[in-house]
PDB file of C-alpha atoms in Angstrom:
ATOM      1  CA  UNK A   1      10.999   2.351   0.279  1.00  0.00           C
ATOM      2  CA  UNK A   2      11.155   5.745  -2.193  1.00  0.00           C
ATOM      3  CA  UNK A   3      14.409   7.391  -2.536  1.00  0.00           C
ATOM      4  CA  UNK A   4      16.128  10.458  -3.203  1.00  0.00           C
ATOM      5  CA  UNK A   5      15.622  11.573  -6.644  1.00  0.00           C
ATOM      6  CA  UNK A   6      18.427  12.813  -8.855  1.00  0.00           C
ATOM      7  CA  UNK A   7      17.778  16.630 -10.030  1.00  0.00           C
ATOM      8  CA  UNK A   8      16.960  17.081 -13.807  1.00  0.00           C
ATOM      9  CA  UNK A   9      18.592  20.671 -13.585  1.00  0.00           C
ATOM     10  CA  UNK A  10      21.687  17.476 -13.215  1.00  0.00           C
ATOM     11  CA  UNK A  11      20.575  15.154 -15.588  1.00  0.00           C
ATOM     12  CA  UNK A  12      20.485  18.150 -18.216  1.00  0.00           C
ATOM     13  CA  UNK A  13      23.325  20.012 -16.977  1.00  0.00           C
ATOM     14  CA  UNK A  14      25.725  16.698 -18.119  1.00  0.00           C
ATOM     15  CA  UNK A  15      24.048  15.995 -20.456  1.00  0.00           C
ATOM     16  CA  UNK A  16      24.254  12.018 -19.880  1.00  0.00           C
ATOM     17  CA  UNK A  17      21.440   9.363 -19.678  1.00  0.00           C
ATOM     18  CA  UNK A  18      21.062   8.287 -16.148  1.00  0.00           C
ATOM     19  CA  UNK A  19      19.269   5.918 -14.070  1.00  0.00           C
ATOM     20  CA  UNK A  20      18.481   6.693 -10.503  1.00  0.00           C
ATOM     21  CA  UNK A  21      15.813   3.358  -8.719  1.00  0.00           C
ATOM     22  CA  UNK A  22      15.688   2.656  -5.274  1.00  0.00           C
ATOM     23  CA  UNK A  23      18.007  -0.704  -4.088  1.00  0.00           C
ATOM     24  CA  UNK A  24      15.747  -2.492  -1.150  1.00  0.00           C
ATOM     25  CA  UNK A  25      12.095  -3.350  -0.962  1.00  0.00           C
ATOM     26  CA  UNK A  26      11.016  -1.071   2.089  1.00  0.00           C
ATOM     27  CA  UNK A  27       9.076  -2.917   5.391  1.00  0.00           C
ATOM     28  CA  UNK A  28       6.523  -0.420   5.439  1.00  0.00           C
ATOM     29  CA  UNK A  29       4.899  -1.548   1.476  1.00  0.00           C
ATOM     30  CA  UNK A  30       6.176   1.690  -0.677  1.00  0.00           C
ATOM     31  CA  UNK A  31       7.089   0.762  -4.248  1.00  0.00           C
ATOM     32  CA  UNK A  32      10.986   0.704  -5.452  1.00  0.00           C
ATOM     33  CA  UNK A  33      10.883   4.311  -7.634  1.00  0.00           C
ATOM     34  CA  UNK A  34      13.591   4.232 -10.966  1.00  0.00           C
ATOM     35  CA  UNK A  35      13.477   7.823 -12.893  1.00  0.00           C
ATOM     36  CA  UNK A  36      15.575   9.251 -14.812  1.00  0.00           C
ATOM     37  CA  UNK A  37      16.681  10.102 -18.693  1.00  0.00           C
ATOM     38  CA  UNK A  38      17.260   6.988 -20.675  1.00  0.00           C
ATOM     39  CA  UNK A  39      17.556   7.158 -24.219  1.00  0.00           C
ATOM     40  CA  UNK A  40      13.974   5.201 -26.022  1.00  0.00           C
ATOM     41  CA  UNK A  41      11.426   3.374 -25.656  1.00  0.00           C
ATOM     42  CA  UNK A  42      13.041  -0.367 -25.753  1.00  0.00           C
ATOM     43  CA  UNK A  43      15.837   1.091 -22.931  1.00  0.00           C
ATOM     44  CA  UNK A  44      13.268   2.199 -20.347  1.00  0.00           C
ATOM     45  CA  UNK A  45      11.245  -1.398 -20.976  1.00  0.00           C
ATOM     46  CA  UNK A  46      13.771  -3.242 -20.608  1.00  0.00           C
ATOM     47  CA  UNK A  47      14.302  -1.673 -17.131  1.00  0.00           C
ATOM     48  CA  UNK A  48      11.423  -1.298 -15.856  1.00  0.00           C
ATOM     49  CA  UNK A  49      10.707  -5.715 -17.025  1.00  0.00           C
ATOM     50  CA  UNK A  50      13.735  -5.736 -15.383  1.00  0.00           C
ATOM     51  CA  UNK A  51      13.230  -4.565 -11.613  1.00  0.00           C
ATOM     52  CA  UNK A  52       9.328  -6.069 -12.246  1.00  0.00           C
ATOM     53  CA  UNK A  53      11.291  -9.351 -12.472  1.00  0.00           C
ATOM     54  CA  UNK A  54      12.865  -8.803  -9.258  1.00  0.00           C
ATOM     55  CA  UNK A  55      10.900  -6.449  -6.725  1.00  0.00           C
ATOM     56  CA  UNK A  56       6.751  -7.461  -7.885  1.00  0.00           C
ATOM     57  CA  UNK A  57       4.452  -5.348 -10.757  1.00  0.00           C
ATOM     58  CA  UNK A  58       2.828  -3.666  -8.312  1.00  0.00           C
ATOM     59  CA  UNK A  59       6.186  -2.676  -5.956  1.00  0.00           C
ATOM     60  CA  UNK A  60       7.784  -0.515  -8.964  1.00  0.00           C
ATOM     61  CA  UNK A  61       6.456   2.879 -10.172  1.00  0.00           C
ATOM     62  CA  UNK A  62       7.770   4.165 -12.990  1.00  0.00           C
ATOM     63  CA  UNK A  63       9.406   8.186 -13.486  1.00  0.00           C
ATOM     64  CA  UNK A  64      11.501   7.550 -16.243  1.00  0.00           C
ATOM     65  CA  UNK A  65      11.648   9.672 -19.252  1.00  0.00           C
ATOM     66  CA  UNK A  66      12.684   9.500 -22.539  1.00  0.00           C
ATOM     67  CA  UNK A  67      15.664  11.452 -24.737  1.00  0.00           C
ATOM     68  CA  UNK A  68      17.651  12.572 -27.194  1.00  0.00           C
ATOM     69  CA  UNK A  69      20.702  12.395 -24.266  1.00  0.00           C
ATOM     70  CA  UNK A  70      24.166  10.996 -24.964  1.00  0.00           C
ATOM     71  CA  UNK A  71      25.352   7.918 -24.320  1.00  0.00           C
ATOM     72  CA  UNK A  72      28.343   5.397 -23.852  1.00  0.00           C
ATOM     73  CA  UNK A  73      28.852   2.599 -26.287  1.00  0.00           C
ATOM     74  CA  UNK A  74      26.738   0.179 -24.999  1.00  0.00           C
ATOM     75  CA  UNK A  75      25.378   1.435 -21.890  1.00  0.00           C
ATOM     76  CA  UNK A  76      21.302   0.455 -21.935  1.00  0.00           C
ATOM     77  CA  UNK A  77      22.959  -2.730 -22.186  1.00  0.00           C
ATOM     78  CA  UNK A  78      25.147  -2.870 -19.677  1.00  0.00           C
ATOM     79  CA  UNK A  79      22.609  -0.782 -17.009  1.00  0.00           C
ATOM     80  CA  UNK A  80      19.961  -3.751 -17.586  1.00  0.00           C
ATOM     81  CA  UNK A  81      22.632  -5.204 -16.543  1.00  0.00           C
ATOM     82  CA  UNK A  82      23.289  -3.932 -13.421  1.00  0.00           C
ATOM     83  CA  UNK A  83      20.043  -4.354 -12.012  1.00  0.00           C
ATOM     84  CA  UNK A  84      20.439  -7.994 -10.426  1.00  0.00           C
ATOM     85  CA  UNK A  85      18.404  -9.558  -7.316  1.00  0.00           C
ATOM     86  CA  UNK A  86      21.219  -8.995  -5.372  1.00  0.00           C
ATOM     87  CA  UNK A  87      19.675  -5.138  -5.374  1.00  0.00           C
ATOM     88  CA  UNK A  88      17.107  -6.331  -2.408  1.00  0.00           C
ATOM     89  CA  UNK A  89      20.365  -7.101  -0.188  1.00  0.00           C
ATOM     90  CA  UNK A  90      20.626  -2.943   0.686  1.00  0.00           C
ATOM     91  CA  UNK A  91      17.920  -1.455   3.097  1.00  0.00           C
ATOM     92  CA  UNK A  92      17.324   2.413   2.592  1.00  0.00           C
ATOM     93  CA  UNK A  93      19.494   2.563  -1.162  1.00  0.00           C
ATOM     94  CA  UNK A  94      20.147   4.005  -4.391  1.00  0.00           C
ATOM     95  CA  UNK A  95      21.784   3.460  -7.170  1.00  0.00           C
ATOM     96  CA  UNK A  96      22.866   6.256  -9.951  1.00  0.00           C
ATOM     97  CA  UNK A  97      24.302   5.461 -13.242  1.00  0.00           C
ATOM     98  CA  UNK A  98      25.636   8.678 -14.365  1.00  0.00           C
ATOM     99  CA  UNK A  99      26.872   7.712 -17.610  1.00  0.00           C
ATOM    100  CA  UNK A 100      29.573   6.021 -16.719  1.00  0.00           C
ATOM    101  CA  UNK A 101      29.503   7.126 -13.039  1.00  0.00           C
ATOM    102  CA  UNK A 102      27.348   3.904 -11.017  1.00  0.00           C
ATOM    103  CA  UNK A 103      27.630   4.659  -7.628  1.00  0.00           C
ATOM    104  CA  UNK A 104      25.404   2.429  -5.028  1.00  0.00           C
ATOM    105  CA  UNK A 105      24.050   3.619  -1.271  1.00  0.00           C
ATOM    106  CA  UNK A 106      22.214   1.697   1.546  1.00  0.00           C
ATOM    107  CA  UNK A 107      23.084  -0.814   4.293  1.00  0.00           C
ATOM    108  CA  UNK A 108      23.314  -4.746   3.765  1.00  0.00           C
ATOM    109  CA  UNK A 109      23.588  -6.564   6.628  1.00  0.00           C
ATOM    110  CA  UNK A 110      27.260  -8.089   6.372  1.00  0.00           C
ATOM    111  CA  UNK A 111      30.041  -8.310   5.216  1.00  0.00           C
ATOM    112  CA  UNK A 112      29.848 -11.201   2.249  1.00  0.00           C
ATOM    113  CA  UNK A 113      26.626  -9.550   0.849  1.00  0.00           C
ATOM    114  CA  UNK A 114      28.225  -6.469   0.796  1.00  0.00           C
ATOM    115  CA  UNK A 115      31.201  -8.917  -1.055  1.00  0.00           C
ATOM    116  CA  UNK A 116      28.722 -10.127  -3.152  1.00  0.00           C
ATOM    117  CA  UNK A 117      26.880  -7.006  -4.488  1.00  0.00           C
ATOM    118  CA  UNK A 118      30.133  -5.340  -5.135  1.00  0.00           C
ATOM    119  CA  UNK A 119      31.321  -7.527  -7.514  1.00  0.00           C
ATOM    120  CA  UNK A 120      28.097  -8.414  -8.581  1.00  0.00           C
ATOM    121  CA  UNK A 121      27.301  -5.012  -9.771  1.00  0.00           C
ATOM    122  CA  UNK A 122      31.648  -4.323 -10.920  1.00  0.00           C
ATOM    123  CA  UNK A 123      30.880  -7.389 -13.523  1.00  0.00           C
ATOM    124  CA  UNK A 124      28.098  -5.967 -15.280  1.00  0.00           C
ATOM    125  CA  UNK A 125      29.703  -3.146 -16.428  1.00  0.00           C
ATOM    126  CA  UNK A 126      33.610  -2.482 -18.746  1.00  0.00           C
ATOM    127  CA  UNK A 127      36.120  -1.456 -17.633  1.00  0.00           C
ATOM    128  CA  UNK A 128      35.609   1.332 -18.723  1.00  0.00           C
ATOM    129  CA  UNK A 129      32.744   2.865 -16.065  1.00  0.00           C
ATOM    130  CA  UNK A 130      33.332   3.973 -12.111  1.00  0.00           C
ATOM    131  CA  UNK A 131      32.007   1.770 -10.200  1.00  0.00           C
ATOM    132  CA  UNK A 132      31.620   3.736  -6.326  1.00  0.00           C
ATOM    133  CA  UNK A 133      30.967   1.738  -3.542  1.00  0.00           C
ATOM    134  CA  UNK A 134      29.675   3.451  -0.224  1.00  0.00           C
ATOM    135  CA  UNK A 135      27.605   0.843   0.999  1.00  0.00           C
ATOM    136  CA  UNK A 136      27.473   0.944   5.055  1.00  0.00           C
ATOM    137  CA  UNK A 137      27.300  -2.658   6.366  1.00  0.00           C
ATOM    138  CA  UNK A 138      24.990  -2.285   9.811  1.00  0.00           C
ATOM    139  CA  UNK A 139      24.810  -5.777  11.494  1.00  0.00           C
ATOM    140  CA  UNK A 140      22.365  -4.194  13.916  1.00  0.00           C
ATOM    141  CA  UNK A 141      20.448  -7.852  13.610  1.00  0.00           C
ATOM    142  CA  UNK A 142      22.873  -9.955  13.088  1.00  0.00           C
ATOM    143  CA  UNK A 143      23.876  -9.230  16.492  1.00  0.00           C
ATOM    144  CA  UNK A 144      20.461  -8.557  18.799  1.00  0.00           C
ATOM    145  CA  UNK A 145      19.830 -12.268  17.541  1.00  0.00           C
ATOM    146  CA  UNK A 146      23.134 -12.969  19.195  1.00  0.00           C
ATOM    147  CA  UNK A 147      21.850 -11.280  22.393  1.00  0.00           C
ATOM    148  CA  UNK A 148      18.242 -13.183  22.447  1.00  0.00           C
ATOM    149  CA  UNK A 149      19.494 -16.384  21.746  1.00  0.00           C
ATOM    150  CA  UNK A 150      21.630 -15.302  24.924  1.00  0.00           C
ATOM    151  CA  UNK A 151      18.737 -14.215  27.089  1.00  0.00           C
ATOM    152  CA  UNK A 152      16.610 -16.907  25.571  1.00  0.00           C
ATOM    153  CA  UNK A 153      14.313 -18.330  26.993  1.00  0.00           C
ATOM    154  CA  UNK A 154      14.863 -17.230  30.786  1.00  0.00           C
ATOM    155  CA  UNK A 155      14.026 -14.140  32.334  1.00  0.00           C
ATOM    156  CA  UNK A 156      16.233 -11.492  34.309  1.00  0.00           C
ATOM    157  CA  UNK A 157      14.332 -12.162  38.221  1.00  0.00           C
ATOM    158  CA  UNK A 158      14.201 -10.019  41.166  1.00  0.00           C
ATOM    159  CA  UNK A 159      12.312 -10.319  43.937  1.00  0.00           C
ATOM    160  CA  UNK A 160       8.879 -10.193  44.123  1.00  0.00           C
ATOM    161  CA  UNK A 161       7.790  -6.381  44.089  1.00  0.00           C
ATOM    162  CA  UNK A 162      10.822  -5.003  44.491  1.00  0.00           C
ATOM    163  CA  UNK A 163      13.717  -4.212  41.911  1.00  0.00           C
ATOM    164  CA  UNK A 164      15.932  -6.705  44.260  1.00  0.00           C
ATOM    165  CA  UNK A 165      18.080  -9.182  41.328  1.00  0.00           C
ATOM    166  CA  UNK A 166      17.472 -12.539  42.702  1.00  0.00           C
ATOM    167  CA  UNK A 167      20.980 -14.683  42.024  1.00  0.00           C
ATOM    168  CA  UNK A 168      19.464 -16.040  38.863  1.00  0.00           C
ATOM    169  CA  UNK A 169      19.407 -12.559  37.641  1.00  0.00           C
ATOM    170  CA  UNK A 170      22.061 -11.706  38.955  1.00  0.00           C
ATOM    171  CA  UNK A 171      23.406 -14.856  36.818  1.00  0.00           C
ATOM    172  CA  UNK A 172      21.398 -14.153  33.389  1.00  0.00           C
ATOM    173  CA  UNK A 173      22.891 -10.584  34.080  1.00  0.00           C
ATOM    174  CA  UNK A 174      25.999 -11.833  34.210  1.00  0.00           C
ATOM    175  CA  UNK A 175      25.123 -13.351  31.277  1.00  0.00           C
ATOM    176  CA  UNK A 176      24.256 -10.768  29.073  1.00  0.00           C
ATOM    177  CA  UNK A 177      26.775  -8.831  30.108  1.00  0.00           C
ATOM    178  CA  UNK A 178      29.390 -10.767  27.875  1.00  0.00           C
ATOM    179  CA  UNK A 179      27.156 -11.034  25.358  1.00  0.00           C
ATOM    180  CA  UNK A 180      26.765  -7.669  24.562  1.00  0.00           C
ATOM    181  CA  UNK A 181      30.544  -6.509  24.928  1.00  0.00           C
ATOM    182  CA  UNK A 182      30.916  -9.615  22.441  1.00  0.00           C
ATOM    183  CA  UNK A 183      28.448  -7.826  20.184  1.00  0.00           C
ATOM    184  CA  UNK A 184      30.126  -4.176  20.546  1.00  0.00           C
ATOM    185  CA  UNK A 185      26.758  -2.399  21.216  1.00  0.00           C
ATOM    186  CA  UNK A 186      26.879   1.129  19.981  1.00  0.00           C
ATOM    187  CA  UNK A 187      23.630   2.130  22.101  1.00  0.00           C
ATOM    188  CA  UNK A 188      21.258   0.017  23.965  1.00  0.00           C
ATOM    189  CA  UNK A 189      17.823   0.244  25.892  1.00  0.00           C
ATOM    190  CA  UNK A 190      16.803  -2.013  28.251  1.00  0.00           C
ATOM    191  CA  UNK A 191      13.188  -1.931  29.176  1.00  0.00           C
ATOM    192  CA  UNK A 192      11.800  -3.332  31.633  1.00  0.00           C
ATOM    193  CA  UNK A 193       8.084  -5.459  31.970  1.00  0.00           C
ATOM    194  CA  UNK A 194       5.623  -5.761  34.743  1.00  0.00           C
ATOM    195  CA  UNK A 195       2.214  -8.786  34.956  1.00  0.00           C
ATOM    196  CA  UNK A 196      -0.590  -6.863  34.971  1.00  0.00           C
ATOM    197  CA  UNK A 197      -1.687  -7.523  38.760  1.00  0.00           C
ATOM    198  CA  UNK A 198      -1.443  -4.915  41.682  1.00  0.00           C
ATOM    199  CA  UNK A 199      -2.179  -1.203  40.398  1.00  0.00           C
ATOM    200  CA  UNK A 200      -0.928  -0.031  36.783  1.00  0.00           C
ATOM    201  CA  UNK A 201       0.680   3.226  37.494  1.00  0.00           C
ATOM    202  CA  UNK A 202       2.369   1.346  40.869  1.00  0.00           C
ATOM    203  CA  UNK A 203       4.014  -1.221  38.068  1.00  0.00           C
ATOM    204  CA  UNK A 204       5.073   1.064  35.016  1.00  0.00           C
ATOM    205  CA  UNK A 205       7.136   2.857  38.388  1.00  0.00           C
ATOM    206  CA  UNK A 206       8.977  -0.993  39.079  1.00  0.00           C
ATOM    207  CA  UNK A 207       9.599  -1.947  35.926  1.00  0.00           C
ATOM    208  CA  UNK A 208      11.822   1.143  35.805  1.00  0.00           C
ATOM    209  CA  UNK A 209      13.108   1.195  38.231  1.00  0.00           C
ATOM    210  CA  UNK A 210      13.951  -2.649  37.558  1.00  0.00           C
ATOM    211  CA  UNK A 211      15.423  -1.717  34.183  1.00  0.00           C
ATOM    212  CA  UNK A 212      16.605   0.816  36.046  1.00  0.00           C
ATOM    213  CA  UNK A 213      19.312  -1.288  38.220  1.00  0.00           C
ATOM    214  CA  UNK A 214      19.607  -4.076  35.207  1.00  0.00           C
ATOM    215  CA  UNK A 215      21.523  -0.728  33.664  1.00  0.00           C
ATOM    216  CA  UNK A 216      23.444  -0.374  37.151  1.00  0.00           C
ATOM    217  CA  UNK A 217      24.411  -3.925  37.750  1.00  0.00           C
ATOM    218  CA  UNK A 218      25.831  -4.415  33.716  1.00  0.00           C
ATOM    219  CA  UNK A 219      27.372  -0.365  34.344  1.00  0.00           C
ATOM    220  CA  UNK A 220      29.679  -2.844  37.203  1.00  0.00           C
ATOM    221  CA  UNK A 221      30.096  -5.391  34.858  1.00  0.00           C
ATOM    222  CA  UNK A 222      32.400  -2.301  32.354  1.00  0.00           C
ATOM    223  CA  UNK A 223      28.977  -1.823  30.149  1.00  0.00           C
ATOM    224  CA  UNK A 224      29.407   2.233  28.838  1.00  0.00           C
ATOM    225  CA  UNK A 225      26.719   3.788  31.326  1.00  0.00           C
ATOM    226  CA  UNK A 226      26.124   5.739  28.591  1.00  0.00           C
ATOM    227  CA  UNK A 227      25.150   2.877  25.645  1.00  0.00           C
ATOM    228  CA  UNK A 228      22.758   1.650  28.288  1.00  0.00           C
ATOM    229  CA  UNK A 229      18.612   3.530  27.558  1.00  0.00           C
ATOM    230  CA  UNK A 230      16.174   2.830  30.269  1.00  0.00           C
ATOM    231  CA  UNK A 231      12.964   2.563  29.955  1.00  0.00           C
ATOM    232  CA  UNK A 232       9.622   0.796  31.313  1.00  0.00           C
ATOM    233  CA  UNK A 233       6.079  -0.005  30.115  1.00  0.00           C
ATOM    234  CA  UNK A 234       4.861  -1.605  33.845  1.00  0.00           C
ATOM    235  CA  UNK A 235       2.118  -4.255  32.333  1.00  0.00           C
ATOM    236  CA  UNK A 236       1.450  -2.688  28.940  1.00  0.00           C
ATOM    237  CA  UNK A 237       2.841  -5.064  26.052  1.00  0.00           C
ATOM    238  CA  UNK A 238       2.243  -8.732  27.858  1.00  0.00           C
ATOM    239  CA  UNK A 239       3.180 -11.649  25.258  1.00  0.00           C
ATOM    240  CA  UNK A 240       2.046 -14.468  28.067  1.00  0.00           C
ATOM    241  CA  UNK A 241      -1.817 -14.685  28.843  1.00  0.00           C
ATOM    242  CA  UNK A 242      -1.622 -12.610  33.007  1.00  0.00           C
ATOM    243  CA  UNK A 243      -4.487 -15.278  34.454  1.00  0.00           C
ATOM    244  CA  UNK A 244      -2.223 -17.991  34.715  1.00  0.00           C
ATOM    245  CA  UNK A 245       0.499 -18.369  36.711  1.00  0.00           C
ATOM    246  CA  UNK A 246       3.267 -18.885  34.044  1.00  0.00           C
ATOM    247  CA  UNK A 247       1.500 -16.704  31.407  1.00  0.00           C
ATOM    248  CA  UNK A 248       2.407 -13.395  34.642  1.00  0.00           C
ATOM    249  CA  UNK A 249       5.889 -14.787  35.657  1.00  0.00           C
ATOM    250  CA  UNK A 250       6.484 -14.344  32.017  1.00  0.00           C
ATOM    251  CA  UNK A 251       5.462 -10.976  31.386  1.00  0.00           C
ATOM    252  CA  UNK A 252       7.864 -10.046  34.114  1.00  0.00           C
ATOM    253  CA  UNK A 253      10.594  -9.405  31.760  1.00  0.00           C
ATOM    254  CA  UNK A 254      13.994  -7.410  30.852  1.00  0.00           C
ATOM    255  CA  UNK A 255      13.952  -6.733  26.918  1.00  0.00           C
ATOM    256  CA  UNK A 256      17.701  -5.375  25.875  1.00  0.00           C
ATOM    257  CA  UNK A 257      16.708  -3.907  22.328  1.00  0.00           C
ATOM    258  CA  UNK A 258      19.940  -2.128  20.234  1.00  0.00           C
ATOM    259  CA  UNK A 259      19.519   1.128  18.722  1.00  0.00           C
ATOM    260  CA  UNK A 260      19.279   1.046  14.941  1.00  0.00           C
ATOM    261  CA  UNK A 261      21.798   4.007  13.555  1.00  0.00           C
TER     262      UNK A 261
END
């Protein structure tokens, strides 16, 4: 994941050694970038080697510069110690060390991981360093997993060719309403899907109507309508073979997807 680089002007103006490095691997395969100014080649080599040992040889892009900058005592050792494996737990992250001021930004998936990253970073420095933690706990994955477990292998059923929910479909939605309330979803996509029988455009319209029916029922169960966005994909995203009755039944489904911030 590529981070926003720290400006060279800022480094020069402060007159202090600074390292800025990505703290999580990008899902698209983009490299981790380390850049800034360090006092010598030994420091540069140690930092790059440390990052490559965590992220892999081919995933680290070295943009460090060497210059005669003023650094606190033992700065190079402390900075190298701060490149810890826990940084991989951060997504969309940035670690910046400017003299004896340390800032870490990004998202982590739980309070436990947040505390672990914070503890490891603080233990890497002595008490003359200021460690500022701006990590955000984003537990979207855990909340999505709970919704997925609640739905499990069930489908929200409707009357054939209509957007009228069956008793079985209502029972599933009762469970989903409880799960959505429990996780406190900020915004939820409700997406309808159909099998491939019949006209595609008619199926897309039906999938939207079914998603609307689900939203209406969940609203009646106390879920804020403003937090739900409906959509329909018709037969375009099958999860099973439309050539069998069982496959078509699986494809006639409603998906509940938490939107990421």
